mmCIF file of C-alpha atoms in Angstrom:
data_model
loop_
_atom_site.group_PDB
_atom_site.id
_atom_site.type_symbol
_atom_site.label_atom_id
_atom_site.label_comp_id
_atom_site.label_asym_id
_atom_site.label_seq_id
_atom_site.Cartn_x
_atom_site.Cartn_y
_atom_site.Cartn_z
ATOM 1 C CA UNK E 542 25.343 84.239 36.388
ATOM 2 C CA UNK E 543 26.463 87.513 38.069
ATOM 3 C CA UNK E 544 29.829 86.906 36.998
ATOM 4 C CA UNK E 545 28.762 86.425 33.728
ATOM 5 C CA UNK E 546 26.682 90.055 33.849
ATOM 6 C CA UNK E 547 29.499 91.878 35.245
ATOM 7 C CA UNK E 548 31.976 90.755 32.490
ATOM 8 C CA UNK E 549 29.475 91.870 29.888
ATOM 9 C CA UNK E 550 29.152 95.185 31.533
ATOM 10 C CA UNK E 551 32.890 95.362 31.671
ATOM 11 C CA UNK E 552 32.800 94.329 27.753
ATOM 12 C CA UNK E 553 30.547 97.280 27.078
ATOM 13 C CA UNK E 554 32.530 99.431 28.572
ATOM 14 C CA UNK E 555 35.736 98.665 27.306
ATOM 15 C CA UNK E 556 38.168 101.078 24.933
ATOM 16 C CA UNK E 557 39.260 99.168 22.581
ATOM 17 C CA UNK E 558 38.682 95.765 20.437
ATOM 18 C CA UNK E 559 41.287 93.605 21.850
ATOM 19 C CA UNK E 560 39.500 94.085 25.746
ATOM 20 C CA UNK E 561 36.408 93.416 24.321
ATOM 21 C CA UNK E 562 37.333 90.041 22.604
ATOM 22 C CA UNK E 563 39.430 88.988 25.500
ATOM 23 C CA UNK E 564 36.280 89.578 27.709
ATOM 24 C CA UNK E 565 34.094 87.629 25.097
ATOM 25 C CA UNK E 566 36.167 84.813 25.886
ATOM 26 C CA UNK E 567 36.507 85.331 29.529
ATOM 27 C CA UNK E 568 32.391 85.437 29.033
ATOM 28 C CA UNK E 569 32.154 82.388 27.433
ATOM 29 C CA UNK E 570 34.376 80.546 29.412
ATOM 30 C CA UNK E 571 32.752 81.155 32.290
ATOM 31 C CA UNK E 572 29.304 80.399 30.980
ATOM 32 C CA UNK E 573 30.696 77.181 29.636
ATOM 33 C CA UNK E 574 31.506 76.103 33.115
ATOM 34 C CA UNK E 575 27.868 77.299 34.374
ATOM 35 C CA UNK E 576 26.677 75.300 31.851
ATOM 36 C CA UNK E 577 28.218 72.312 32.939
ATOM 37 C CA UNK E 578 27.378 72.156 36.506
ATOM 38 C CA UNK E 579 23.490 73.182 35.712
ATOM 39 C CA UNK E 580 23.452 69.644 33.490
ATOM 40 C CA UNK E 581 22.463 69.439 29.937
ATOM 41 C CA UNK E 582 18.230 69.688 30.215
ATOM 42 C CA UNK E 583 18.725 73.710 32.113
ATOM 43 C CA UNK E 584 21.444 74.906 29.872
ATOM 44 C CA UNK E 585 19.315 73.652 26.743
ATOM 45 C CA UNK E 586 16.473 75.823 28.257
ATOM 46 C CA UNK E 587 19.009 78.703 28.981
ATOM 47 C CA UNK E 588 20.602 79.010 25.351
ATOM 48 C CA UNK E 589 17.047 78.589 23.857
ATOM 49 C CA UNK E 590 16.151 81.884 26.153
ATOM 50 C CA UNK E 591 18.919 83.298 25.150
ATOM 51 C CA UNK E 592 18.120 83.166 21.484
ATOM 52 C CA UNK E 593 14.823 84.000 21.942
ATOM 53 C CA UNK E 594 14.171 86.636 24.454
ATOM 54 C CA UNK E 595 18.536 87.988 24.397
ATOM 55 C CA UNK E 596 18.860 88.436 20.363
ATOM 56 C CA UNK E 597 15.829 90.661 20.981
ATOM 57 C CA UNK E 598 17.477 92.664 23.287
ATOM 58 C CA UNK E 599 21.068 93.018 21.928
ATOM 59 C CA UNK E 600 19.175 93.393 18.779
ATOM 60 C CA UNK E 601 17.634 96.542 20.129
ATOM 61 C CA UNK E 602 20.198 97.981 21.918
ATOM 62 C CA UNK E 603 22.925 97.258 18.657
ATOM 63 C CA UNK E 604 20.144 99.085 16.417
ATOM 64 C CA UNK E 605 19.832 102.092 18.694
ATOM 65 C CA UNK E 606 23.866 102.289 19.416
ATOM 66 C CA UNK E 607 24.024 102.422 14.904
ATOM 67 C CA UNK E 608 21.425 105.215 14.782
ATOM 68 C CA UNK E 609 22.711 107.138 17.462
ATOM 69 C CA UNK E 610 25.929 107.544 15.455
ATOM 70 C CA UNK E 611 24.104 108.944 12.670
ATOM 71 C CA UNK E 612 23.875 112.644 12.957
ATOM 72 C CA UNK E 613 20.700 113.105 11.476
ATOM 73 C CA UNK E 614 19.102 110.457 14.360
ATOM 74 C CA UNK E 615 16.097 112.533 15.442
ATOM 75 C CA UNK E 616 16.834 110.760 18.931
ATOM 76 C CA UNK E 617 20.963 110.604 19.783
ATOM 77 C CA UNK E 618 19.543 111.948 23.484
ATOM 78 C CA UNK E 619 16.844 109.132 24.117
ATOM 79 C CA UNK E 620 19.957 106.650 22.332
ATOM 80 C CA UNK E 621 22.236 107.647 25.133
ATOM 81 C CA UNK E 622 19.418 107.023 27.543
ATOM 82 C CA UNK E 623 18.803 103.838 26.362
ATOM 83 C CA UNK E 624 22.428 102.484 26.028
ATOM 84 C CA UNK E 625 22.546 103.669 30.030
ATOM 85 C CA UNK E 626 19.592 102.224 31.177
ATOM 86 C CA UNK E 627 20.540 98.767 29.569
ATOM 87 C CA UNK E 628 24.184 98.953 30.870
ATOM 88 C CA UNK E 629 22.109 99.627 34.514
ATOM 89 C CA UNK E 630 19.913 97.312 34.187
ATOM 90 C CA UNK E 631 22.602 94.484 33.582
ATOM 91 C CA UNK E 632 24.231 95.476 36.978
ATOM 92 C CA UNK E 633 20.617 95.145 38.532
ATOM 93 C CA UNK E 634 20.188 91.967 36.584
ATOM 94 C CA UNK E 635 23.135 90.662 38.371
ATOM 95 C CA UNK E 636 22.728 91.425 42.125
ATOM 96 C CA UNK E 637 18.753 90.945 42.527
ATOM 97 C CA UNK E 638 17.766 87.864 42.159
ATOM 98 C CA UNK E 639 14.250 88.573 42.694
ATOM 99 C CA UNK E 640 13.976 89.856 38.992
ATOM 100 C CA UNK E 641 12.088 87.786 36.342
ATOM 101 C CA UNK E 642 13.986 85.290 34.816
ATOM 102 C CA UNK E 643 13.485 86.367 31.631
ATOM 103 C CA UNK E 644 15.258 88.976 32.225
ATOM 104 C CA UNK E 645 18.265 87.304 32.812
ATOM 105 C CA UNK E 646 18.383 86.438 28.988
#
């Protein structure tokens, strides 16, 4: 799973469109592979997480990265804050384990 996070972060960060597709696929690949050693019943549980509580999130963070482009956004400051607390929060996310699982989706 910390593999997974730090490709993410690495996919948020990157310049251009190709990077960011080719570390889609290096994402999904390795989740894939997760997938298959946790057995079917606890990567059910994990994708249904993932749609719940991670659409949510990327939801939120997509929304405010779109506004913050606008210049009119009353907020392009608190945007930027956002963005960088998510983007520090997924390196967190990865290296202590003692966080709540449902923040892992």
């Amino acid at each position: 799973m910390a593999l997974e996070g730090r490709i993410l972060a690495a996919a948020a960060l990157a310049s251009s469109k190709a990077q960011r597709r080719a570390l889609a696929r290096q994402f999904l690949a390795v989740r894939e592979s997760r997938h298959r050693a946790l057995g079917a019943e606890l990567a059910d549980f994990e994708q249904l997480a993932e749609l719940n509580e991670g659409l949510a999130e990327y939801t939120l963070v997509r929304v405010v990265a779109l506004a913050a482009r606008n210049r009119d956004f009353p907020d392009r400051v608190g945007a930027s804050r956002l963005q960088t607390r998510k983007l520090n929060g997924l390196h967190k996310l990865t290296e202590d384990v003692t966080l709540s699982i449902r923040l892992r989706y």
